[in-house]
Coordinates of C-alpha atoms and ligand atoms in Angstrom, one line a residue:
X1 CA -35.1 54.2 -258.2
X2 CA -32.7 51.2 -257.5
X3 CA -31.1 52.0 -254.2
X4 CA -27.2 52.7 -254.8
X5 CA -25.4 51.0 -251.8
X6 CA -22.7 53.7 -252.6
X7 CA -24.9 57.2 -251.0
X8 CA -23.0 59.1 -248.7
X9 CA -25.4 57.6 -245.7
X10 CA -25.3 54.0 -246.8
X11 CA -21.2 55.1 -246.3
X12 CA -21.9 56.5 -242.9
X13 CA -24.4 53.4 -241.7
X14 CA -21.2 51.2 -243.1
X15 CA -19.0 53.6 -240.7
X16 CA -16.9 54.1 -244.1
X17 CA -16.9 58.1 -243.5
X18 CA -17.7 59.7 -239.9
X19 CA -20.5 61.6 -238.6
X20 CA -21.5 63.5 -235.5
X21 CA -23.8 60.7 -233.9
X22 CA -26.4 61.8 -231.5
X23 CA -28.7 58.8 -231.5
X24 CA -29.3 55.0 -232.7
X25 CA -31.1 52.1 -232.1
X26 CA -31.4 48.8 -233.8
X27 CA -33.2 51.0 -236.7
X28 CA -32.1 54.6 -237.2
X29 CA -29.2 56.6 -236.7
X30 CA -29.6 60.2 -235.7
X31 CA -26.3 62.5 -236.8
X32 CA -25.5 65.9 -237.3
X33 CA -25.9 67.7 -240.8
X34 CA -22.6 68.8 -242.6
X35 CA -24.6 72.3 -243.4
X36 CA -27.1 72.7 -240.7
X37 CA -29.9 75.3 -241.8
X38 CA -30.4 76.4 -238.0
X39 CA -29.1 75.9 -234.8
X40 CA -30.1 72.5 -234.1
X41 CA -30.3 70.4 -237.5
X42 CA -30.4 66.5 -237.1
X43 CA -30.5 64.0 -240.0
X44 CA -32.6 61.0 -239.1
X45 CA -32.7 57.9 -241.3
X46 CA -33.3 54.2 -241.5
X47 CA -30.9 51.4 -241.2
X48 CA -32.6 49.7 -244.1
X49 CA -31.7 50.5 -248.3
X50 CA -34.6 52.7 -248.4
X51 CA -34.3 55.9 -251.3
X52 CA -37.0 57.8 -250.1
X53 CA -40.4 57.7 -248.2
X54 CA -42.0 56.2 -250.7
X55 CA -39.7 53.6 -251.6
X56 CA -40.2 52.6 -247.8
X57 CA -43.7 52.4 -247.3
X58 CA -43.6 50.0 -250.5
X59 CA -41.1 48.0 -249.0
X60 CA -40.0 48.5 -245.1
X61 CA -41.7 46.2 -242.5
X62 CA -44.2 48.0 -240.1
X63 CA -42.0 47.7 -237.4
X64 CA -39.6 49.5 -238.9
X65 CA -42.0 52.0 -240.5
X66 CA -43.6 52.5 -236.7
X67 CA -39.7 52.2 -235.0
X68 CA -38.7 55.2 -237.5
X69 CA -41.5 57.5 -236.7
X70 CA -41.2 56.8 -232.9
X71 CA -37.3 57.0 -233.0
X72 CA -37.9 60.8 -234.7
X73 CA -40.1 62.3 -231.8
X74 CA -37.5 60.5 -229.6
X75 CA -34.5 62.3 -230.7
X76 CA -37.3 65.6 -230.5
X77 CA -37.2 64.3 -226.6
X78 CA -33.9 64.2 -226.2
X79 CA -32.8 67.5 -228.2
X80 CA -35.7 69.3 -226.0
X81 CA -37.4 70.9 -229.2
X82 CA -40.4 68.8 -228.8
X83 CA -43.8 70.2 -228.6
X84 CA -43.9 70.9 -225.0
X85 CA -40.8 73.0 -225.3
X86 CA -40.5 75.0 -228.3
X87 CA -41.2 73.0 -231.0
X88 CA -39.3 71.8 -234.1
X89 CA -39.7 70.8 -237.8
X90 CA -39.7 67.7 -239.4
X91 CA -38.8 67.5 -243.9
X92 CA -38.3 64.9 -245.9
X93 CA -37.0 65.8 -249.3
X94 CA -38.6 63.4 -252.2
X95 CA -37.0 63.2 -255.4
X96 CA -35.4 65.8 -257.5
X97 CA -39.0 68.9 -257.5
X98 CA -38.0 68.4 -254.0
X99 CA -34.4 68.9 -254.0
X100 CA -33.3 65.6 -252.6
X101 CA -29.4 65.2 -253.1
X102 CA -28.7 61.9 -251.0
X103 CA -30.9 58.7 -252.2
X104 CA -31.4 57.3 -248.7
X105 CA -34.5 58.5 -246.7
X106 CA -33.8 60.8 -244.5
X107 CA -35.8 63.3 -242.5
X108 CA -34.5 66.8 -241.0
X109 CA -34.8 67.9 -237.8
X110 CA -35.0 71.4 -237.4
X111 CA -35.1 73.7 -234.3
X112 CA -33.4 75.6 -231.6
X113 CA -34.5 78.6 -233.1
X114 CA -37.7 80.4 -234.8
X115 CA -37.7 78.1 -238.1
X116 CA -39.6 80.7 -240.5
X117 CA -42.0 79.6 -242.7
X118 CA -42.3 76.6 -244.2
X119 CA -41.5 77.2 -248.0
X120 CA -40.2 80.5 -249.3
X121 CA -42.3 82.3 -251.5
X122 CA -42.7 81.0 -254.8
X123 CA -40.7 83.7 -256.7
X124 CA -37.6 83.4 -253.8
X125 CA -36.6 79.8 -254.7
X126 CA -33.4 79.1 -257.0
Ligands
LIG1 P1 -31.5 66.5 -249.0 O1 -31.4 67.7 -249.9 O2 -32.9 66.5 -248.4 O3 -31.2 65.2 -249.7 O4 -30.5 66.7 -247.8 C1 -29.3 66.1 -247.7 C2 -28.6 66.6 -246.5 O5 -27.5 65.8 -246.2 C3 -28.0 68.1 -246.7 O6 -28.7 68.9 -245.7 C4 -26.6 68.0 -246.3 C5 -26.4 66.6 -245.7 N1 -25.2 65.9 -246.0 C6 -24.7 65.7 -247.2 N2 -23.5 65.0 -247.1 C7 -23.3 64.8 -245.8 C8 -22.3 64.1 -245.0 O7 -21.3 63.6 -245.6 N3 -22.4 64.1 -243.7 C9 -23.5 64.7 -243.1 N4 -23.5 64.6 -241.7 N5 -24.5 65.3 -243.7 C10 -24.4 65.4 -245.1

């Protein structure tokens, strides 16, 4: 998939629209979702034009394949949902099976709360 520099993120990264920032670094930004699914929901994605987590192990640089991993149990840190609190949930969405609506990687960041399980049952989805 050819990355489309007009995605609502690549519009946040450009500053174009707002967001509720909690983190950043040289490589990620860490905001707020528009429709969290629990009480602590964090959207964490790569600087770079990357669609989805394949399209950026094919291309990204290992630093910033290793400074997007590390920035994601950082913002963990700093939200206190890491594994020596209560823990938290990590999702990354690839491609339309998965239900991804914005073509810029992105992983959730789930917690504050008992999460449930991981997918609903088979017959429960829409
Ligand atoms: P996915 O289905 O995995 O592509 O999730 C996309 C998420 O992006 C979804 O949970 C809602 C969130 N989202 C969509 N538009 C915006 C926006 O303009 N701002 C913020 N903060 N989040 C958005």
């Amino acid at each position: 998939m050819v990355y489309d520099r007009n995605n609502i993120f690549a519009k946040i990264l450009r500053e174009e629209i707002p967001c509720k920032k909690y983190y950043e670094n040289d490589f990620v930004l860490a905001f707020e979702d528009v429709y969290p699914q629990r009480k602590i929901h964090i959207l964490v994605i790569p600087k770079g034009e990357y669609t989805d987590l394949d399209d950026f192990h094919r291309k990204a640089s290992d630093i910033e394949i290793i400074e997007f991993f590390k920035a994601i149990t950082h913002v963990a840190e700093l939200l206190k949902v890491s594994a020596q609190f209560d823990g938290y949930r990590v999702i990354s969405n690839v491609g339309s099976n998965a239900g991804q609506e914005v073509p810029h990687l992105h992983f959730h960041l789930v917690g504050g709360e008992k999460i449930g399980r991981m997918l609903p049952k088979r017959n429960d989805y829409g």
